[in-house]
mmCIF file of C-alpha atoms in Angstrom:
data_model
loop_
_atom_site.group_PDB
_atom_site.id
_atom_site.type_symbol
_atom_site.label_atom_id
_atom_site.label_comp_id
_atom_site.label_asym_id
_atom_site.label_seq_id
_atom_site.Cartn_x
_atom_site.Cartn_y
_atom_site.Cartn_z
ATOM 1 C CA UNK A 1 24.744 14.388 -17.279
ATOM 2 C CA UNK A 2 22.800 13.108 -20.432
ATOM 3 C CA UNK A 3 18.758 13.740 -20.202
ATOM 4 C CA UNK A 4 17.201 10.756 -18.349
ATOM 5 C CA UNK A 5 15.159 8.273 -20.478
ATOM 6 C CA UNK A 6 11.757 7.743 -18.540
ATOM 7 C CA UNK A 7 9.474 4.794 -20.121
ATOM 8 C CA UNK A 8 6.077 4.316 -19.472
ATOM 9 C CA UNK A 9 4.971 0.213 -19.683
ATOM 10 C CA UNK A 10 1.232 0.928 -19.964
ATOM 11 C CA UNK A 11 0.654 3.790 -21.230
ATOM 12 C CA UNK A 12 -2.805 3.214 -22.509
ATOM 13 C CA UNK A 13 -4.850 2.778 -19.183
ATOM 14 C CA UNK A 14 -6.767 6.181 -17.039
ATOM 15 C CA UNK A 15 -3.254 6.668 -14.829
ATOM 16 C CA UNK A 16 -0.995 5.933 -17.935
ATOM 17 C CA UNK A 17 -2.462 8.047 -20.274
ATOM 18 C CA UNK A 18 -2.502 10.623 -17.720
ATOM 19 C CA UNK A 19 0.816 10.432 -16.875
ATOM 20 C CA UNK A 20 2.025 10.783 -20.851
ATOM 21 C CA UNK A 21 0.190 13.781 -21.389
ATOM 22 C CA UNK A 22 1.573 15.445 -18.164
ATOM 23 C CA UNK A 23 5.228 14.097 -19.324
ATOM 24 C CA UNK A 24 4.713 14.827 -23.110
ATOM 25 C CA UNK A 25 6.213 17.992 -24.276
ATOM 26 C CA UNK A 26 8.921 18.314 -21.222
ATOM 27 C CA UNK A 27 12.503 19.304 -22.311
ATOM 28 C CA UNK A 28 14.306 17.899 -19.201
ATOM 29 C CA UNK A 29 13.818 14.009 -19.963
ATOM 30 C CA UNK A 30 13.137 11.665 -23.008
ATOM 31 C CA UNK A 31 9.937 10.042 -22.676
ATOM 32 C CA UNK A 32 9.862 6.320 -24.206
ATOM 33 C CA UNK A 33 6.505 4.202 -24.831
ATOM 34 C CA UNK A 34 5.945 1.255 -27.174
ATOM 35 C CA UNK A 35 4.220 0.943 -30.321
ATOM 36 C CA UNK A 36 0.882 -1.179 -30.211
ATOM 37 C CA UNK A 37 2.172 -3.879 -31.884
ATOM 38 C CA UNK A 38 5.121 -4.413 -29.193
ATOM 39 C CA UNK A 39 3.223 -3.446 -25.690
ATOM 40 C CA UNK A 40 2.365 -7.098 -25.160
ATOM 41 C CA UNK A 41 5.931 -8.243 -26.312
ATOM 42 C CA UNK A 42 7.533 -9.406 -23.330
ATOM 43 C CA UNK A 43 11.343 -9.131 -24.960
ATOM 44 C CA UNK A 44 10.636 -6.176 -26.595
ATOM 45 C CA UNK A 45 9.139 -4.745 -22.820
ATOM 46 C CA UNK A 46 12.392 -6.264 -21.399
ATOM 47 C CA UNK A 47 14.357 -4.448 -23.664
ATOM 48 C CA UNK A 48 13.010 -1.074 -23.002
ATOM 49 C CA UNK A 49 12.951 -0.843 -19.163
ATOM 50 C CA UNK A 50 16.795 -2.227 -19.026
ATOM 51 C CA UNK A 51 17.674 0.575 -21.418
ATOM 52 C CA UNK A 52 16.420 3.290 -19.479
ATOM 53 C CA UNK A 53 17.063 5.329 -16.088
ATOM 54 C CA UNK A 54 13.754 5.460 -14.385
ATOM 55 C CA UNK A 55 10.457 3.172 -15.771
ATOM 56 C CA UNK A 56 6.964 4.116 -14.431
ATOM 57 C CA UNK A 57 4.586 0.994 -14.652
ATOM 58 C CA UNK A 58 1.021 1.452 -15.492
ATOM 59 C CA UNK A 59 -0.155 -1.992 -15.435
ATOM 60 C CA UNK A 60 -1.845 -4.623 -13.508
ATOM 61 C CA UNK A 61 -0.105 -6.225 -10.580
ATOM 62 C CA UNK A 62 0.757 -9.074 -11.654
ATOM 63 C CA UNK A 63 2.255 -7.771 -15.036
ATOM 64 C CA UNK A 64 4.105 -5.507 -12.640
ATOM 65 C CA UNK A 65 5.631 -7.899 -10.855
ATOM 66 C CA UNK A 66 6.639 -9.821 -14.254
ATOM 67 C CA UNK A 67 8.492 -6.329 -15.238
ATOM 68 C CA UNK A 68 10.407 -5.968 -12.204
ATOM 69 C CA UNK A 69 11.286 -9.518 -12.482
ATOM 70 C CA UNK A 70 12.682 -8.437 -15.903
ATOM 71 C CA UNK A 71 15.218 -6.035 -14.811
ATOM 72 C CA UNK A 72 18.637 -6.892 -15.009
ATOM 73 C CA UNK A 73 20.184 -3.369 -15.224
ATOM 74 C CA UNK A 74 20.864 -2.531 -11.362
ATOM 75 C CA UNK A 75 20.887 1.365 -12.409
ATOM 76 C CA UNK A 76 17.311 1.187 -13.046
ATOM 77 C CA UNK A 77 14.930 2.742 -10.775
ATOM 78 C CA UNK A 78 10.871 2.189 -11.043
ATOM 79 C CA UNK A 79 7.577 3.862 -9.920
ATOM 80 C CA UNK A 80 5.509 1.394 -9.886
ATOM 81 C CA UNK A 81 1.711 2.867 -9.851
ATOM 82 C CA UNK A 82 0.390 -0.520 -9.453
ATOM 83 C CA UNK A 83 -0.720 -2.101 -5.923
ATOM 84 C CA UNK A 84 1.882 -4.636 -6.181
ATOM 85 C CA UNK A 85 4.285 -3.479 -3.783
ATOM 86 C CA UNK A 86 2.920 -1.245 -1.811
ATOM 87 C CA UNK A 87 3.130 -3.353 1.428
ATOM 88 C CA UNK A 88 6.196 -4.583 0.292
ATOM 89 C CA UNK A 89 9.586 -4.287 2.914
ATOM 90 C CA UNK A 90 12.166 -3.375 0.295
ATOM 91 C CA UNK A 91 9.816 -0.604 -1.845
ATOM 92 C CA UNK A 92 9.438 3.211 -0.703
ATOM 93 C CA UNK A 93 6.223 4.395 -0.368
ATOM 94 C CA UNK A 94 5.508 7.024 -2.904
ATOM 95 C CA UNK A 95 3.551 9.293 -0.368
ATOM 96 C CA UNK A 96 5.923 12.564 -0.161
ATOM 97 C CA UNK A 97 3.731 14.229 2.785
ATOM 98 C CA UNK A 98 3.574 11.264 4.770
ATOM 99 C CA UNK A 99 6.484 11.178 6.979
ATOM 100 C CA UNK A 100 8.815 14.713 6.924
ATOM 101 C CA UNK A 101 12.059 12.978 5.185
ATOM 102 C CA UNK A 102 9.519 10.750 2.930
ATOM 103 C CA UNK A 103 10.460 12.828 -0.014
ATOM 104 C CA UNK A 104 14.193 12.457 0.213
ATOM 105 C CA UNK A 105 13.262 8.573 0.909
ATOM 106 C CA UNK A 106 11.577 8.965 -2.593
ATOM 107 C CA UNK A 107 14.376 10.915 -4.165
ATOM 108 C CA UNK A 108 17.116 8.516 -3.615
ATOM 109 C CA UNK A 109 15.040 4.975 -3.672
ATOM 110 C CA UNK A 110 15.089 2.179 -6.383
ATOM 111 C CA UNK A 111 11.883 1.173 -5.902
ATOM 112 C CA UNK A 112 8.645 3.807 -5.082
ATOM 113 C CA UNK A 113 5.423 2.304 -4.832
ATOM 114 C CA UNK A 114 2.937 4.951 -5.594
ATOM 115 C CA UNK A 115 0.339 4.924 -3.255
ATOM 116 C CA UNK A 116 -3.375 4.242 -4.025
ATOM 117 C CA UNK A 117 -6.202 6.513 -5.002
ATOM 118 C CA UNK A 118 -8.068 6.046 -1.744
ATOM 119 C CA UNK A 119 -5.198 5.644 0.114
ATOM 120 C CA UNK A 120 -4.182 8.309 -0.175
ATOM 121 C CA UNK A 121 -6.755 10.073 1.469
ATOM 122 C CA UNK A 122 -7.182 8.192 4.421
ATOM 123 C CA UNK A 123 -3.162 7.699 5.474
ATOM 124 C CA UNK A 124 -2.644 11.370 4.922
ATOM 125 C CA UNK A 125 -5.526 12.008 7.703
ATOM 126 C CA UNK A 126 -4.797 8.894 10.107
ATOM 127 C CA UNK A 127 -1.093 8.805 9.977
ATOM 128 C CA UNK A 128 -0.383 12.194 11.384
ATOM 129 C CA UNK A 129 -2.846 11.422 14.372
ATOM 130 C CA UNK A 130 -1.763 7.789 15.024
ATOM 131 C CA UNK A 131 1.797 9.236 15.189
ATOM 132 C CA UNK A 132 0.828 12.230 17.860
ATOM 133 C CA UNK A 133 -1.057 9.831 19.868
ATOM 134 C CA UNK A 134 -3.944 11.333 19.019
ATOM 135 C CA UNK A 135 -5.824 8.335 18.264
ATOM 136 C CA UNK A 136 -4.526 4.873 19.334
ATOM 137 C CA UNK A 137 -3.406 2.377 17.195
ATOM 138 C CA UNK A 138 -6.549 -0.049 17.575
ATOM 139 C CA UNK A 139 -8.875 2.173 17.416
ATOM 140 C CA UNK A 140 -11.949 0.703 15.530
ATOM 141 C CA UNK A 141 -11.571 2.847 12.295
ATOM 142 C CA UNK A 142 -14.264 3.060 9.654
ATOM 143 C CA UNK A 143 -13.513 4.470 6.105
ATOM 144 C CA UNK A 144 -16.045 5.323 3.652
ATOM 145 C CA UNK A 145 -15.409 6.667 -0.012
ATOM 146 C CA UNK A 146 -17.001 7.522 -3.468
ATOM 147 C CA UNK A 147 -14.789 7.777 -6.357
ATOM 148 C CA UNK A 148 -15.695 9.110 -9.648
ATOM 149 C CA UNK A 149 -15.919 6.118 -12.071
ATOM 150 C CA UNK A 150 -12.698 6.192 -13.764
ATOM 151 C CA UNK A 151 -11.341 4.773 -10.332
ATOM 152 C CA UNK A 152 -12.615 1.866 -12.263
ATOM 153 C CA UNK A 153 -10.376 1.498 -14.927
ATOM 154 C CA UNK A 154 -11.104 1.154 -18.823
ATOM 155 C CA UNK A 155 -13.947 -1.055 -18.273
ATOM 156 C CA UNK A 156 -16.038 1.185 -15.632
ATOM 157 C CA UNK A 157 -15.050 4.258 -17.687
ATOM 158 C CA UNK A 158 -16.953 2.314 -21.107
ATOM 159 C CA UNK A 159 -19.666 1.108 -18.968
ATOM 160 C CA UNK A 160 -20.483 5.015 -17.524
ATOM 161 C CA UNK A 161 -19.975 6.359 -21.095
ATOM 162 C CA UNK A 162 -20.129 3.632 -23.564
ATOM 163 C CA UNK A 163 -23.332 2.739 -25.677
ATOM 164 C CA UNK A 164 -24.915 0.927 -22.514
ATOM 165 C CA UNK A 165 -24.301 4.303 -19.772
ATOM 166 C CA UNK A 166 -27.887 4.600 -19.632
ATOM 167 C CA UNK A 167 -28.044 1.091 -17.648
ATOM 168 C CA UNK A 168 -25.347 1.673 -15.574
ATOM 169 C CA UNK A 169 -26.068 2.464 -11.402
ATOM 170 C CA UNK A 170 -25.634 5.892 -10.920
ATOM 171 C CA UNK A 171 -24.168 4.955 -7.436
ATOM 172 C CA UNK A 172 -22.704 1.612 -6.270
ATOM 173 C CA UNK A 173 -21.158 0.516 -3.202
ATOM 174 C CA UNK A 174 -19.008 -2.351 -3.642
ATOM 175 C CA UNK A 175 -16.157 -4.284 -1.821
ATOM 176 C CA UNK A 176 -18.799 -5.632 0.034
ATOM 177 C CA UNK A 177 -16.600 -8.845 1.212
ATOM 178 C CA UNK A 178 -14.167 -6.554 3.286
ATOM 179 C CA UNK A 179 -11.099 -7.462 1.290
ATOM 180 C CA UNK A 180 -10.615 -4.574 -0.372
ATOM 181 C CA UNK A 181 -6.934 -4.593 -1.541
ATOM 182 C CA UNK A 182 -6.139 -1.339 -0.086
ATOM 183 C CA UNK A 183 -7.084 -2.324 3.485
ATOM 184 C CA UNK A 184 -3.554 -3.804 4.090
ATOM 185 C CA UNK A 185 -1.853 -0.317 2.564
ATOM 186 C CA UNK A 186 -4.123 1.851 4.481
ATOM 187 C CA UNK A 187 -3.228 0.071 7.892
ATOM 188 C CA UNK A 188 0.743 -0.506 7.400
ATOM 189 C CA UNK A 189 1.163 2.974 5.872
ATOM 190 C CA UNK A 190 -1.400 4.754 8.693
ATOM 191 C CA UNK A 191 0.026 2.734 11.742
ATOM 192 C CA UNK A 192 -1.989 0.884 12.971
ATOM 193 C CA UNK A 193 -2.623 -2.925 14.263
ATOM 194 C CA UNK A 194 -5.885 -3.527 13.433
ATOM 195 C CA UNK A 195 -7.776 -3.356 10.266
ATOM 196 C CA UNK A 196 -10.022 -1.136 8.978
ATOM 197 C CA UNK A 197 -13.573 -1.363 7.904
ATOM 198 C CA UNK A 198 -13.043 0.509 4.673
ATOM 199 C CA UNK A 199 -16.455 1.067 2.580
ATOM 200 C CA UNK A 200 -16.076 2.208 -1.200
ATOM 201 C CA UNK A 201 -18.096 2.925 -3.799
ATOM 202 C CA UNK A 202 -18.327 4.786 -7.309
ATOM 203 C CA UNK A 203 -20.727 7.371 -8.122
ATOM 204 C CA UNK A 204 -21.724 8.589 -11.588
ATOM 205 C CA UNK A 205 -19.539 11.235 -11.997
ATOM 206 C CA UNK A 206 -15.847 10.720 -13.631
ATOM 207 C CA UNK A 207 -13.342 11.966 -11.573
ATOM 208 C CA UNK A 208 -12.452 13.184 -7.988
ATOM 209 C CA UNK A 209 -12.999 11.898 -4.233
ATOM 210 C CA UNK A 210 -14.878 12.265 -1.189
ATOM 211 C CA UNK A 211 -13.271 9.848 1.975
ATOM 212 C CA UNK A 212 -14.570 10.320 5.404
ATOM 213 C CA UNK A 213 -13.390 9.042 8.566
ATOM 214 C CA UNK A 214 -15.701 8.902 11.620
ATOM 215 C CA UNK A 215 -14.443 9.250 15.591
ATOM 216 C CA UNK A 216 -16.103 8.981 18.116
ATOM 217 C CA UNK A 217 -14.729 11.195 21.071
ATOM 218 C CA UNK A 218 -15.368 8.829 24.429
ATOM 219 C CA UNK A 219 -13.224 6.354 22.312
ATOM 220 C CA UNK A 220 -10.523 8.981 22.948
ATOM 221 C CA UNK A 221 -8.115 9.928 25.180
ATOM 222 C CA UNK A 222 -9.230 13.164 27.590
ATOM 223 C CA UNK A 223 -8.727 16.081 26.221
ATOM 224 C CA UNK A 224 -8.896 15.449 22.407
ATOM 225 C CA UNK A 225 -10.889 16.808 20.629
ATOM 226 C CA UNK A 226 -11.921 18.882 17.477
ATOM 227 C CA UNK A 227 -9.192 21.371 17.963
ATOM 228 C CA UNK A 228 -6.798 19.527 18.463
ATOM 229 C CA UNK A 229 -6.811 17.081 15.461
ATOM 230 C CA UNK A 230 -7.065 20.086 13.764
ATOM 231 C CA UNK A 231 -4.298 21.662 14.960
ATOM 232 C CA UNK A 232 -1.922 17.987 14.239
ATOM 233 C CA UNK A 233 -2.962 17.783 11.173
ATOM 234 C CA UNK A 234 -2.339 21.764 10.508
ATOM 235 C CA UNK A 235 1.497 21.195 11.965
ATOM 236 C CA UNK A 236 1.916 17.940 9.799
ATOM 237 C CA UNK A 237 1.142 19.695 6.777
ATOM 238 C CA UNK A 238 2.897 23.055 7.083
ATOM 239 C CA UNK A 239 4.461 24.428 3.945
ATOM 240 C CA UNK A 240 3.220 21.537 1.811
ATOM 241 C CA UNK A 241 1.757 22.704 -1.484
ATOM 242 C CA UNK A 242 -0.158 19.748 -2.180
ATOM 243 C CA UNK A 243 -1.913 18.861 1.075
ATOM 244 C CA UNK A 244 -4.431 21.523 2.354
ATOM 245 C CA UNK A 245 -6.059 21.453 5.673
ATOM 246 C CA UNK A 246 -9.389 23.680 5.561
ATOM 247 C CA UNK A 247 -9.692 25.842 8.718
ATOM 248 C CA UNK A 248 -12.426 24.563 11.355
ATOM 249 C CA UNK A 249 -14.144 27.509 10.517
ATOM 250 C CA UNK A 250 -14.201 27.213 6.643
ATOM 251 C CA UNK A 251 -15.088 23.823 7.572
ATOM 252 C CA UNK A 252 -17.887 25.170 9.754
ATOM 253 C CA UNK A 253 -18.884 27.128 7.116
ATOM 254 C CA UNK A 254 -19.910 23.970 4.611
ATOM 255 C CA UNK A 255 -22.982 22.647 3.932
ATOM 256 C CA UNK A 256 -21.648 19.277 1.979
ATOM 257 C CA UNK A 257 -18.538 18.148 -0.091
ATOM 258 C CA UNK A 258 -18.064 18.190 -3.781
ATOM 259 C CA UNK A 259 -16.031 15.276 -4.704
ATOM 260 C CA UNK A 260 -14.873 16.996 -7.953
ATOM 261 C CA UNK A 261 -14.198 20.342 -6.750
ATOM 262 C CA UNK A 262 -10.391 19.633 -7.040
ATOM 263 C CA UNK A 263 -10.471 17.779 -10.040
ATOM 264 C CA UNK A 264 -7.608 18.909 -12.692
ATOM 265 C CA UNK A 265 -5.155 19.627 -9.873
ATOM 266 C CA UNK A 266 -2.682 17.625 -7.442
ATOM 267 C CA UNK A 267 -4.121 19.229 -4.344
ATOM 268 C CA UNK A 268 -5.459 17.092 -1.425
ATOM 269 C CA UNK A 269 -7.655 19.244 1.019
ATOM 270 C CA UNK A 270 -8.299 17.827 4.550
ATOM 271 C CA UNK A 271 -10.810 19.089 6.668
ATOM 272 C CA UNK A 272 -12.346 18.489 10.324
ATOM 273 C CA UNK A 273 -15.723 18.826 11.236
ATOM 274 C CA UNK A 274 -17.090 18.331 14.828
ATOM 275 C CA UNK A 275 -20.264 17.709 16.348
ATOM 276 C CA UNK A 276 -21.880 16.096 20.012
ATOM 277 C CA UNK A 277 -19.141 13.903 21.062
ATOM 278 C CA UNK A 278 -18.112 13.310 17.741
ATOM 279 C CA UNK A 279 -15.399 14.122 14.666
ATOM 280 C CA UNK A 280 -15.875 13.406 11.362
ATOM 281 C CA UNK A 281 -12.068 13.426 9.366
ATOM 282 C CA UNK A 282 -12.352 14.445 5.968
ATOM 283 C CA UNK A 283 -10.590 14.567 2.135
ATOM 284 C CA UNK A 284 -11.091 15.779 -1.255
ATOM 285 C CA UNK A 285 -9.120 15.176 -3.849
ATOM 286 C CA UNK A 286 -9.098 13.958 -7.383
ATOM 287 C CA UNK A 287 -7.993 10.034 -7.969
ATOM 288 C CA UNK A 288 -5.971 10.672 -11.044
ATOM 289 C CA UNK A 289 -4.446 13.581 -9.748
ATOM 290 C CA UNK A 290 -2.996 13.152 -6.288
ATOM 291 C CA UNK A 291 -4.509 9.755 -6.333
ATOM 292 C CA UNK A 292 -3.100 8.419 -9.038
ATOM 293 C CA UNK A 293 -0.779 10.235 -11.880
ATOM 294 C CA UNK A 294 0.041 13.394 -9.885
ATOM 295 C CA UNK A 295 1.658 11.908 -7.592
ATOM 296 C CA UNK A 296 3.597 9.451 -9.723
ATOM 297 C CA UNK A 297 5.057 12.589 -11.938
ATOM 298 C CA UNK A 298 5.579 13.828 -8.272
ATOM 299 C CA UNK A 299 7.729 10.760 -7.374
ATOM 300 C CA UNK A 300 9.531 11.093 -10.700
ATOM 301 C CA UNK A 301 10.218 14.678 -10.290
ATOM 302 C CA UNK A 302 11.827 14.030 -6.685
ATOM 303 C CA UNK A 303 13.768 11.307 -8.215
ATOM 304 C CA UNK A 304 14.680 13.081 -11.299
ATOM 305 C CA UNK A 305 15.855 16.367 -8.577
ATOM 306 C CA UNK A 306 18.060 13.805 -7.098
ATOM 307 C CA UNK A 307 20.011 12.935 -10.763
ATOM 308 C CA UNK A 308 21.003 16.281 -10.771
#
């Protein structure tokens, strides 16, 4: 078989540029990405993700949709990075620790979706429980996150280290009309039938994640507890070498979380801490590594396994 031709449509954004250096340099594909003067070309664009075998789009979702629209080639498979089809019926989710045959799902698809940063981090604590029966499917679940900045995009990453940083808000919650477009992703992909009250924000730092999910116990059913979320989310995760659950004892052992302390790597570490009556689920991670371009060269590797 010929080496696959992988093209990047976006290349110049935080999760495209990521993904071209971590692609750059590898012997066991052919990496195509446009010239300046063509990325806005939309025949040029067309041209380039019908010629090759697997196209990874880093662009907003609307431009996503246009180039999927633009496909004519049926041979051509896409991870899309963008939140565009992440709900969507007829896309994979691009979450390989989700679901125990999610990463064969991923191998042979057409169409991943790769999940986002946030996400990420609050499906890979949820789902496990929602699927032992751990927690039922409407219970009233409340998310809160900080990203580092470059969550943001471009524009949040100029504003917290352009000319003007000095002015920027070292912290900022925002999302503050309860629309947040991962809401819908987070409840589909978790399982369950009611919304969540998810609660970001961006702190002055540039990279890496702190989510936090808080249960209270008498919302339960008897006998769950501490222990035994613990121990579901230890079974989901076996052998993964990406997802980490933290003992309840290393857990125990923390006075706070460092949102950057996996920052450089595609580890996700989950941890459970437990109090009076009360759980609070955690994750650490970094959004441009598992949340964002980690796990697309993660998709593409499963995908690219599956070529032969």
């Amino acid at each position: 078989m010929s080496t696959p031709l992988v093209f990047i449509d976006g290349d110049q954004g935080t999760t495209g540029l990521q993904i071209h250096q971590r692609l750059r340099g590898r012997d066991d594909l052919h990496l195509l990405t446009l010239p300046a003067d063509q990325r806005k070309d939309p025949q040029r664009r067309a041209e380039a993700i019908n010629a090759c075998d697997i196209a990874l789009l880093c662009l907003p979702d609307e431009a996503a949709r246009e180039a999927v629209a633009s496909i004519r080639n049926p041979a051509v498979r896409v991870i899309d990075a963008s939140s565009a089809h992440r709900t969507h019926p007829h896309w994979t989710y691009g979450f390989a620790q989700m679901d125990p045959q999610q990463a064969q799902r991923i191998a042979s698809a057409k169409r991943v979706s790769n999940p986002g940063c946030y996400p990420t981090g609050a499906i890979g604590l949820l789902r496990p429980l929602l699927q032992a029966g751990l927690l039922p499917k409407d219970y009233p679940i409340s998310i809160n996150a900080i990203s580092g900045y470059s969550g943001g995009g471009r524009a949040a990453v100029e504003a917290h280290e352009g000319p003007d940083a000095a002015h920027t808000a070292p912290f900022q919650i925002y999302g503050l009309g309860l629309a947040h477009k991962h809401v819908p992703e987070i409840q589909q992909h978790s399982g369950l039938n009611q919304r969540p009250l998810f609660v970001p924000a961006y702190g002055a730092f540039r990279q890496g994640i702190v989510l936090t999910i808080p249960l209270q116990l008498r919302l339960l059913a008897p006998g769950v507890d501490g222990t035994r979320i613990q121990t579901c989310l230890e079974q989901h995760y076996a052998g993964s070498e990406t997802v980490q659950v933290m003992s309840l004892q290393q857990a125990q052992a923390l006075t706070g979380l460092d949102p950057r302390v996996l920052n450089d790597t595609d580890a996700m570490r989950l941890m459970v801490f437990e109090g009076e009556g009360q759980v609070l689920l955690a994750a650490v991670f970094d959004n441009l590594g598992k949340g964002a371009a980690g796990a697309a060269v993660e998709n593409l590797n499963l995908m690219l396994a599956a070529m032969g």
